Coordinates of C-alpha atoms in Angstrom, one line a residue:
R1 CA 9.0 -3.9 -5.3
L2 CA 9.2 -0.2 -3.5
L3 CA 12.2 0.5 -5.3
T4 CA 11.1 -0.5 -8.7
A5 CA 7.2 1.3 -7.9
G6 CA 9.1 4.2 -6.7
L7 CA 11.5 4.5 -9.5
T8 CA 8.8 4.4 -11.6
L9 CA 6.7 6.5 -10.5
V10 CA 9.3 9.5 -10.1
A11 CA 10.4 8.3 -13.7
L12 CA 7.0 9.5 -14.8
A13 CA 6.6 12.8 -13.4
M14 CA 10.4 13.5 -13.9
Y15 CA 9.8 12.8 -17.8
A16 CA 6.6 14.2 -18.2
A17 CA 7.8 17.3 -16.7
L18 CA 10.4 17.5 -18.5
L19 CA 9.4 17.3 -21.8
A20 CA 6.0 19.7 -21.0
L21 CA 8.0 22.3 -19.4
V22 CA 8.3 24.3 -22.4
P23 CA 4.4 24.4 -22.9
L24 CA 4.0 25.6 -19.2
M25 CA 6.7 28.0 -20.0
L26 CA 4.5 29.2 -23.1
E27 CA 1.4 28.9 -20.9
R28 CA 3.4 31.1 -18.3
G29 CA 3.8 33.6 -21.0
L30 CA 7.2 33.3 -21.9
S31 CA 8.3 33.9 -25.8
P32 CA 8.9 30.2 -27.6
Q33 CA 12.8 31.4 -27.3
T34 CA 12.9 32.3 -23.6
A35 CA 10.8 28.8 -23.1
A36 CA 13.5 26.8 -24.8
W37 CA 16.4 28.8 -22.9
V38 CA 14.7 27.6 -19.7
L39 CA 14.6 23.8 -21.0
G40 CA 18.1 24.0 -22.3
L41 CA 19.8 25.2 -19.0
G42 CA 17.8 22.1 -17.4
G43 CA 19.9 20.1 -19.3
L44 CA 23.1 22.3 -18.1
G45 CA 22.0 21.5 -14.6
Q46 CA 21.6 17.9 -15.2
V47 CA 25.2 17.9 -16.5
A48 CA 26.1 19.8 -12.9
G49 CA 24.1 17.2 -11.1
R50 CA 26.0 14.2 -12.8
L51 CA 29.7 16.2 -11.9
V52 CA 28.8 16.6 -8.0
Y53 CA 27.3 13.0 -7.7
T54 CA 31.0 11.7 -6.9
A55 CA 31.0 13.6 -4.1
L56 CA 27.8 13.4 -2.7
A57 CA 28.5 9.4 -3.1
R58 CA 31.1 9.8 -1.0
Y59 CA 29.8 11.9 2.0
A60 CA 26.4 10.7 1.9
S61 CA 24.1 7.5 2.9
L62 CA 21.8 5.8 0.4
V63 CA 19.1 6.9 2.4
V64 CA 20.1 10.9 2.2
R65 CA 21.2 10.4 -1.5
T66 CA 17.9 9.1 -2.5
A67 CA 16.0 11.2 -0.8
T68 CA 18.1 14.6 -1.6
V69 CA 18.1 13.8 -5.3
F70 CA 14.6 12.5 -5.6
G71 CA 13.3 15.5 -3.1
L72 CA 14.9 17.7 -5.6
V73 CA 13.3 16.6 -8.7
T74 CA 9.8 16.9 -6.5
V75 CA 10.5 20.3 -5.5
S76 CA 11.3 21.8 -8.4
T77 CA 8.2 20.2 -10.1
A78 CA 6.0 21.6 -7.2
V79 CA 8.0 25.0 -7.8
L80 CA 7.3 25.0 -11.7
A81 CA 4.0 24.4 -11.2
M82 CA 3.2 27.2 -8.1
V83 CA 5.2 30.1 -9.6
P84 CA 4.5 31.7 -12.6
G85 CA 8.1 34.1 -12.7
P86 CA 10.1 35.9 -13.0
V87 CA 12.2 34.0 -15.7
G88 CA 15.3 33.8 -13.1
L89 CA 13.1 31.8 -10.8
L90 CA 11.8 29.4 -13.6
V91 CA 15.5 28.7 -15.0
A92 CA 16.9 27.9 -11.4
A93 CA 13.9 25.4 -10.6
S94 CA 14.8 24.3 -14.1
M95 CA 18.2 24.1 -13.6
T96 CA 17.2 21.9 -10.1
A97 CA 15.3 19.6 -11.7
G98 CA 17.9 18.9 -13.9
V99 CA 20.3 18.6 -11.5
G100 CA 18.1 15.8 -9.8
R101 CA 17.8 13.9 -13.2
G102 CA 21.2 14.0 -13.7
I103 CA 21.8 12.3 -10.7
A104 CA 18.8 10.1 -10.9
T105 CA 20.2 8.2 -13.7
L106 CA 23.3 7.5 -11.6
L107 CA 21.3 6.5 -8.6
Q108 CA 19.2 4.2 -10.8
A109 CA 22.5 2.4 -12.5
T110 CA 23.8 1.3 -9.0
A111 CA 20.4 1.0 -7.2
V112 CA 20.5 -2.9 -7.3
T113 CA 24.4 -3.2 -6.3
D114 CA 23.7 -0.5 -3.7
R115 CA 21.2 -2.6 -1.8
W116 CA 21.8 -6.4 -2.6
G117 CA 25.4 -6.6 -4.2
A118 CA 26.8 -7.4 -7.7
R119 CA 24.6 -11.0 -7.4
G120 CA 21.8 -11.4 -9.5
Y121 CA 22.8 -7.8 -11.4
G122 CA 21.5 -8.4 -14.5
R123 CA 18.0 -10.0 -13.4
L124 CA 17.5 -7.8 -10.7
S125 CA 18.6 -4.8 -12.8
G126 CA 16.0 -6.1 -15.8
V127 CA 13.3 -6.6 -13.1
L128 CA 13.9 -2.9 -12.1
G129 CA 14.3 -1.1 -15.5
L130 CA 11.4 -2.3 -17.5
P131 CA 8.5 -0.4 -15.5
V132 CA 11.1 2.3 -15.1
L133 CA 11.2 2.3 -19.5
L134 CA 7.9 1.9 -19.8
A135 CA 7.3 5.0 -17.5
T136 CA 9.3 7.3 -19.0
A137 CA 8.1 5.9 -22.8
L138 CA 4.5 7.0 -21.7
A139 CA 5.6 10.3 -19.8
P140 CA 5.2 12.6 -22.9
G141 CA 1.8 11.6 -23.2
A142 CA 1.0 11.7 -19.6
G143 CA 2.2 15.3 -19.4
V144 CA 0.0 16.3 -22.3
V145 CA -3.2 14.3 -21.2
L146 CA -2.7 15.4 -17.2
A147 CA -2.7 19.4 -18.9
E148 CA -6.0 18.6 -20.8
V149 CA -7.7 16.7 -17.5
T150 CA -6.3 19.2 -14.9
G151 CA -7.2 22.4 -17.1
S152 CA -3.6 23.6 -17.2
Y153 CA 0.1 22.5 -17.8
A154 CA 0.4 24.4 -14.0
T155 CA -2.1 21.7 -12.5
G156 CA -0.7 19.1 -14.5
F157 CA 2.7 19.5 -12.8
A158 CA 1.3 19.7 -9.4
V159 CA -0.1 16.3 -9.8
L160 CA 3.5 15.5 -11.3
A161 CA 4.9 16.9 -8.2
A162 CA 3.0 14.7 -5.9
V163 CA 3.2 11.3 -8.0
A164 CA 7.2 12.3 -7.7
A165 CA 6.6 12.6 -3.7
V166 CA 5.0 8.9 -3.5
G167 CA 7.5 7.6 -5.8
T168 CA 10.5 9.3 -3.5
V169 CA 8.7 8.0 -0.1
L170 CA 8.7 4.5 -1.5
M171 CA 12.5 5.1 -2.6
V172 CA 13.6 6.3 1.0
A173 CA 11.6 3.2 2.1
S174 CA 13.4 0.8 0.0
S175 CA 16.7 2.3 0.7
S176 CA 15.8 2.4 4.6
T177 CA 15.2 -1.3 4.2
R178 CA 18.5 -2.2 2.6
T179 CA 20.0 -3.6 5.8
S180 CA 17.1 -6.5 6.2
C181 CA 16.9 -7.1 2.6
S182 CA 20.7 -7.9 2.2
A183 CA 20.8 -9.8 5.4
G184 CA 17.3 -12.2 5.0
L185 CA 16.0 -12.0 1.8
A186 CA 17.0 -13.5 -1.3
P187 CA 17.4 -11.0 -4.1
S188 CA 14.3 -11.9 -6.2
R189 CA 11.9 -11.3 -3.2
A190 CA 13.3 -7.7 -2.5
T191 CA 12.9 -6.5 -5.9

């Protein structure tokens, strides 16, 4: 339950921020072309994140990987909320968010086996994946609604950073309980 709730919250925040990045950059006064570059370079960060995941997985525990990756998503979203420029800093924050997104997809893919092994993988992955996919589908609208309700994309990003932080805490807690879950709980109750 902790893992599912955490991944769902972070997915909502991560993809709402991704899809609201260009409007945020326009709100910051960047040209549409520069805003598109900031978004595109975030995609480059996503590829870089996937490339470094193997080393991270080899040298870092599940708790450290989870905290690091989703911490990157949280911090980069907060930086984008608070920092109006210069463009180089906005690009760095976008690329950092991309690194987090790139590794997050890999962490989600292995979340079940990392915690409970391969037994029941299909069922557990389905239980885990459904709310995450729904959050991902709702994220574009959520970003727009947050901007309208809070009065700006920057304030909306601050809310998204808080949502990502809560999700990160829940996932770290789920990673920390891995030993007790694998030692005593059936996988159906541990999700």
